[in-house]
Amino acid sequence: MADLAIGISKTAVEALVNKVRELSYDAEDSIESIVLLDTKRSFWTFCRRLLASFNCDSGALSPLEQAVDEIKLLKARVEEVSSRNMRYNLIDDSGSKLILPQKMVSAPAVMGTSAAVDILTEAWSTEQKLGGSVNLSMLINESCDSPANHHAVGNTR
């Protein structure tokens, strides 16, 4: 009977590891798409935004708004995986051992995801105020330089 419980736990841990791996790949793709956002402001970009401002029916999201939505979805997925780990008590804090179901552990903290959402939300609101002339990489670097974010950035690896 104990072998069956260990087998089930091992399968559940493998599923959790696969979910975390998928999340890391999706987060990497999201970061790459944010880095590749058009930060150069040309005359044609200005004209396109000017025309878009006259068209009130346009339901298309800007790339920055899409990035913010994508980060919010990633955050929700991370929180779901974290709560699943806490609910089933599969992995202890070291992340290397199976634990018995009766032992209670805390969910790993989701460091950095709320900071990333806050940074992108701030960039989005600044873009709206300035008419799209925000430098996203500068905003991220300024936010990461604050002492409160050094701990969160350090724990993302």
Coordinates of C-alpha atoms in Angstrom, one line a residue:
M1 CA 0.0 0.0 0.0
A2 CA 2.9 2.4 0.8
D3 CA 4.4 1.6 -2.6
L4 CA 1.2 2.6 -4.3
A5 CA 1.1 6.0 -2.4
I6 CA 4.7 6.7 -3.3
G7 CA 4.0 5.9 -7.0
I8 CA 1.0 8.2 -7.0
S9 CA 3.0 10.9 -5.3
K10 CA 5.9 10.4 -7.8
T11 CA 3.5 10.8 -10.7
A12 CA 1.9 13.9 -9.2
V13 CA 5.4 15.4 -8.7
E14 CA 6.3 14.6 -12.3
A15 CA 3.1 16.4 -13.4
L16 CA 3.9 19.4 -11.2
V17 CA 7.5 19.5 -12.6
N18 CA 6.1 19.4 -16.2
K19 CA 3.7 22.3 -15.4
V20 CA 6.5 24.4 -13.9
R21 CA 8.7 23.7 -17.0
E22 CA 5.9 24.8 -19.3
L23 CA 5.4 27.9 -17.3
S24 CA 9.1 28.8 -17.5
Y25 CA 9.1 28.3 -21.3
D26 CA 6.0 30.5 -21.6
A27 CA 7.5 33.2 -19.3
E28 CA 10.7 33.2 -21.4
D29 CA 8.6 33.6 -24.6
S30 CA 6.7 36.5 -22.9
I31 CA 9.9 38.2 -21.9
E32 CA 11.3 37.9 -25.4
S33 CA 8.1 39.4 -26.9
I34 CA 8.3 42.3 -24.4
V35 CA 11.9 43.0 -25.2
L36 CA 11.1 43.0 -28.9
L37 CA 8.4 45.7 -28.6
D38 CA 8.9 48.5 -30.9
T39 CA 10.7 51.2 -28.9
K40 CA 11.7 53.4 -31.8
R41 CA 9.3 56.2 -32.6
S42 CA 9.3 57.0 -36.2
F43 CA 7.1 59.4 -38.2
W44 CA 5.0 56.4 -39.5
T45 CA 4.4 55.2 -36.0
F46 CA 3.2 58.7 -35.0
C47 CA 0.9 58.7 -38.0
R48 CA -0.5 55.3 -37.3
R49 CA -1.2 56.2 -33.7
L50 CA -2.8 59.5 -34.7
L51 CA -5.1 57.6 -37.1
A52 CA -5.9 55.0 -34.5
S53 CA -6.9 57.7 -32.0
F54 CA -9.5 59.0 -34.5
N55 CA -10.9 55.5 -34.9
C56 CA -12.9 54.9 -31.7
D57 CA -14.2 51.5 -32.8
S58 CA -10.7 50.0 -32.8
G59 CA -10.8 47.1 -30.3
A60 CA -7.3 46.0 -31.1
L61 CA -5.0 46.0 -28.1
S62 CA -1.6 47.7 -28.3
P63 CA 1.5 45.4 -28.0
L64 CA 2.1 46.7 -24.5
E65 CA -1.5 46.0 -23.5
Q66 CA -1.1 42.5 -24.9
A67 CA 2.1 42.0 -22.9
V68 CA 0.3 43.2 -19.7
D69 CA -2.5 40.7 -20.3
E70 CA 0.0 37.9 -21.0
I71 CA 1.9 38.6 -17.8
K72 CA -1.4 38.6 -15.8
L73 CA -2.3 35.2 -17.3
L74 CA 1.2 33.8 -16.5
K75 CA 0.8 35.1 -12.9
A76 CA -2.5 33.4 -12.5
R77 CA -1.0 30.1 -13.8
V78 CA 1.9 30.4 -11.4
E79 CA -0.4 30.9 -8.5
E80 CA -2.6 28.0 -9.6
V81 CA 0.4 25.7 -9.7
S82 CA 1.7 27.0 -6.4
S83 CA -1.7 26.4 -4.7
R84 CA -1.9 22.9 -6.2
N85 CA 1.5 22.1 -4.7
M86 CA 0.4 23.4 -1.4
R87 CA -2.9 21.5 -1.6
Y88 CA -1.3 18.2 -2.3
N89 CA 1.8 18.8 -0.2
L90 CA 4.1 17.2 -2.8
I91 CA 7.4 19.0 -2.6
D92 CA 9.1 20.4 0.5
D93 CA 10.9 23.7 0.6
S94 CA 14.2 22.3 -0.8
G95 CA 12.3 21.0 -3.8
S96 CA 14.3 17.8 -3.9
K97 CA 12.3 15.3 -1.8
L98 CA 8.9 13.8 -1.7
I99 CA 7.1 14.4 1.6
L100 CA 4.4 12.5 3.4
P101 CA 0.9 13.9 2.8
Q102 CA 0.3 14.6 6.5
K103 CA 3.3 17.1 6.7
M104 CA 2.2 20.6 6.0
V105 CA 4.4 22.9 3.9
S106 CA 4.0 26.4 2.7
A107 CA 3.6 27.2 -0.9
P108 CA 6.7 28.7 -2.6
A109 CA 6.5 32.4 -2.8
V110 CA 5.8 33.9 -6.2
M111 CA 8.5 36.5 -6.2
G112 CA 8.8 38.8 -9.0
T113 CA 5.6 38.1 -10.9
S114 CA 3.6 40.8 -9.1
A115 CA 6.5 43.2 -9.6
A116 CA 6.6 42.4 -13.3
V117 CA 2.8 43.0 -13.6
D118 CA 3.2 46.2 -11.7
I119 CA 6.0 47.4 -14.0
L120 CA 4.0 46.6 -17.1
T121 CA 0.9 48.2 -15.7
E122 CA 2.9 51.3 -14.8
A123 CA 4.3 51.3 -18.3
W124 CA 0.9 50.9 -19.9
S125 CA -0.6 53.8 -17.8
T126 CA 2.5 56.0 -18.6
E127 CA 2.1 55.2 -22.3
Q128 CA -1.6 56.2 -22.1
K129 CA -0.7 59.5 -20.4
L130 CA 2.2 60.4 -22.7
G131 CA 0.6 59.2 -25.9
G132 CA 2.8 56.2 -26.4
S133 CA 6.3 57.7 -25.8
V134 CA 7.4 55.6 -22.9
N135 CA 10.7 53.7 -23.0
L136 CA 9.8 50.3 -21.6
S137 CA 13.4 49.1 -21.0
M138 CA 14.2 52.3 -19.1
L139 CA 11.1 51.9 -16.9
I140 CA 12.0 48.3 -16.1
N141 CA 15.6 49.1 -15.3
E142 CA 14.5 52.0 -13.0
S143 CA 12.0 49.8 -11.2
C144 CA 14.6 47.0 -10.8
D145 CA 17.1 49.5 -9.4
S146 CA 15.0 50.3 -6.4
P147 CA 16.1 48.5 -3.2
A148 CA 12.7 46.8 -2.7
N149 CA 13.0 44.9 -6.0
H150 CA 16.6 43.6 -5.5
H151 CA 15.3 40.7 -3.4
A152 CA 12.6 39.8 -5.9
V153 CA 14.9 39.9 -8.9
G154 CA 17.5 37.8 -7.1
N155 CA 15.0 35.1 -6.4
T156 CA 13.8 34.6 -9.9
R157 CA 16.6 32.3 -10.9

